[in-house]
Amino acid sequence: MKGGQKAKSVKLTTTGIQILILVVTSAGDGIDYDHADWANAKFDVTGPMPEAIDAPVEEKVILTPRPGPAPKLNNPLVFGTRPGNPFIYRIPATGTRPMTFAVEGLPKTLKLDPASGILTGTSPDTRGEYAMVFKAGNASGQDERPFKLVVGDTLALTPPMGWNSWYIHYNRVTDAGMREAADAMVASGMADYGYMYVNIDDCWSKKRKDEPYRDNCGGILTNEKFPDMKGLTDYIHSKGLRAGIYTSPGPWTCAGYMSTLGYEQLDAQRFAEWGFDFLKYDWCTYEISDEKALHDYMKPYALMGEILKNLKRDMVYNLCQYGMGNVWEWGAKVEAQTWRTMGDVGFMSFLDAGLENCQYAAYAGPGRWNDPDYILIGWVGDARKMGEGAPVNLTPNQYYQYMSLWTMMASPLFFSGDMTRLDDFTLNVLCNAEIIGVNQDILGRQGVIVTQTEDYFVITKPLADGSIAAGVFNTSVVEQSVRVSWKELGLKGRQSVRDLWRQQDLGTHKNSIDVKLPLHGVVMLRLSSAK
Ligand code: GAL
C-alpha cells in the first residue's frame, strides 16, 4: 500500500497454522520508505493464546577451515596485460612466511623478488601467451600452480578484486587512509587470496569553491588530503598491489569535486604518471540533450576508453553510470572491462541488487564484467549519511549470501568496508579460496538463475574444467530443506559434490541432492561428473 491510502482489512484463516510470521519486505522499488505500521492489528483468539517467539539468532559461524602452514597458491590461471606496459603482481599464496617464491618460464622483461613473491618490470613487447609456473615453498612444504600471462588487448581476464574507499571513508578519505588499507590488505591476508586493487573513490580532487582546481598547465590538482599521489601509488606498489582512482566525465564529481570535462586526455595522462592502474568513471554531473540517444550515453565513455587504451599503462576501466542506455550491451565496445549495472548498492538491499544484475548474465565474459557495486559486510558507513563505520545491518548468514552471490555473478570482488576492522568472521567470508576460485574461473561465465520460487533460488555457473558451481539461496523467513535436482542444474548421471564454504566433499549423488538452508542461508556446491 502507499501512504495516504484508505485502510484495508485483511482476513487470514489461521486454522492449523503453527507458526505465523509477520514480515516486511522490499516493495521491489528499493528499500526506501518500506515499513509497516501494524495499526490496530489484533488477533481474535479462541482457545489457548498464541505465544510470541523470538526470531532465531544467527551465530557468526566460521565455515571455512583455516589454511594450513604449507604454501598454497591462489592465483587465477590467466592474467591479461597490454604489451610493453609497467607490470606489477604479487603472487597470492597462503601459508606461513617466510616463504620462497620461484617462477618457471618468467619472461625476461619481468623480475621476481623471491621473498615477497612480487613480480615487477614491464610486460613483454610481443603479444602472445606466456605460460609460467608459480612455485612457493616454506618449512612446511611447497606448492605450484600454472599462471598464463596473456599479452594482448584484453585486461581483467578474470573479475578484478580489491577494495574501494567509498562506503567507509566517503569525503573523509585521505592519503593515510589509503596507505592503511594497503597495509591491511597484506596484513589481513586478503592479498594472499588475490585481492589487489586499492582504490580511491570520490573526494581526492579540489572541492567546488576551493580554487584553483588546476595548475597553470591545466593539470588537475589534489586537495590537501592527498599531498603526494605518486608517493601514494609508489607505496601501494611497494606491496605488490595496484592503485585505483576515480573521476567523472562531467564538470564535477557526485560529491562536488573537480572532474574531467574538457581535460580528458590531460587527466588520464596525469593518472598514468601518478601510477594508477584502475579508473572508475562516474557519470555524476555529465549532461546530455533531452533526446537521450544511445550515442549520447556512449560518447563520454568512448572518449575516455580510447584514451586509456592508448596509454603506456594498463588501467582497468570501470564505468559507473548506473546502467543507463543498457550499458551492458556496449560497455565492452567503449573499451571498458567492467560497468555498474545499476544505482548504488548502499541504497538498496544486496539481494535486490544481485537479482537485478543476474538479468545481464549473457553480456559477461573474460574482460567484460557486470558490476553490481561493492561488497558491504563488516564495518560500513551508512550511505544516506555518508556516516562513520558501524557493523553493517546484515545477519551472519547474509554475509555468506552476499559473497556467494557476487562470486556466482562473476562480479568484480571489491570490499568497501573498513579494512582496519576486519574481524575473523568477515575475513573468513571474504577469503575462501574455493569460493573465490569460482569467481575467478577462467571460463568467465556469469551464473544464471535456474530456479526461483518465493522461498529460494538456485544459480548455476559453468566452470572451465567442465564442472559447475551451484548456489542455493534461502529467501524465505524460515530455515528450510531444498531438493536440488540434476534436471534443473542441467546435469546427468552420478555427480561428485563438494561443499565450497566448508571445503568438504559430500560424496557422490544420483539425480539430486538435499541441502539444508538456515534462515538467510546459502549453500555453495561444486558438482563434477563422477566417472
Ligand atoms: C556515486 C557512485 C558511488 C560513489 C559516489 C561518489 O555516483 O555510484 O559508487 O562513487 O558516486 O560520490
Tab-separated table of N, CA and C and ligand atoms in Angstrom, residues 166-167 201-202 246 254-255 280 282 284 320 322 340 344 373-374, ligand 1:
chain	number	residue	atom	x	y	z
A	166	TRP	N	34.959	4.178	-0.843
A	166	TRP	CA	33.741	4.964	-0.706
A	166	TRP	C	32.932	4.700	0.559
A	167	TYR	N	32.505	3.459	0.769
A	167	TYR	CA	31.499	3.211	1.818
A	167	TYR	C	32.029	3.261	3.245
A	201	ASP	N	38.030	6.426	-4.121
A	201	ASP	CA	36.790	6.832	-4.791
A	201	ASP	C	36.766	8.358	-4.854
A	202	ASP	N	35.609	8.931	-4.793
A	202	ASP	CA	35.408	10.374	-4.901
A	202	ASP	C	36.154	11.113	-3.771
A	246	TYR	N	39.439	7.749	-9.261
A	246	TYR	CA	38.041	7.994	-9.623
A	246	TYR	C	37.893	9.389	-10.204
A	254	CYS	N	30.206	13.448	-8.175
A	254	CYS	CA	28.917	13.383	-7.479
A	254	CYS	C	28.961	14.122	-6.143
A	255	ALA	N	30.108	14.100	-5.491
A	255	ALA	CA	30.211	14.770	-4.194
A	255	ALA	C	30.665	16.228	-4.355
A	280	LYS	N	37.729	4.477	-12.152
A	280	LYS	CA	36.261	4.433	-12.087
A	280	LYS	C	35.768	5.769	-12.632
A	282	ASP	N	32.616	8.009	-13.270
A	282	ASP	CA	31.262	8.100	-12.714
A	282	ASP	C	30.488	9.264	-13.352
A	284	CYS	N	27.768	11.202	-12.784
A	284	CYS	CA	27.533	12.376	-11.917
A	284	CYS	C	26.898	13.552	-12.636
A	320	CYS	N	30.738	3.811	-14.435
A	320	CYS	CA	29.741	3.931	-13.375
A	320	CYS	C	28.738	4.942	-13.887
A	322	TYR	N	25.237	3.794	-13.731
A	322	TYR	CA	24.002	3.259	-13.140
A	322	TYR	C	23.141	2.461	-14.128
A	340	ARG	N	29.029	-0.710	-13.961
A	340	ARG	CA	27.962	-0.788	-12.962
A	340	ARG	C	26.652	-0.939	-13.707
A	344	ASP	N	23.458	2.749	-6.598
A	344	ASP	CA	24.375	2.378	-5.515
A	344	ASP	C	23.790	1.290	-4.613
A	373	ASP	N	28.241	-3.351	-7.958
A	373	ASP	CA	28.743	-2.498	-6.876
A	373	ASP	C	29.431	-3.340	-5.794
A	374	TYR	N	29.763	-2.707	-4.690
A	374	TYR	CA	30.729	-3.283	-3.744
A	374	TYR	C	30.129	-4.273	-2.745
B	1	GAL	C1	28.050	7.605	-6.950
B	1	GAL	C2	28.632	6.234	-7.241
B	1	GAL	C3	29.214	5.704	-5.952
B	1	GAL	C4	30.275	6.649	-5.443
B	1	GAL	C5	29.728	8.073	-5.327
B	1	GAL	C6	30.813	9.081	-5.022
B	1	GAL	O1	27.511	8.124	-8.122
B	1	GAL	O2	27.631	5.392	-7.742
B	1	GAL	O3	29.744	4.406	-6.162
B	1	GAL	O4	31.362	6.620	-6.326
B	1	GAL	O5	29.083	8.467	-6.502
B	1	GAL	O6	30.316	10.383	-4.934
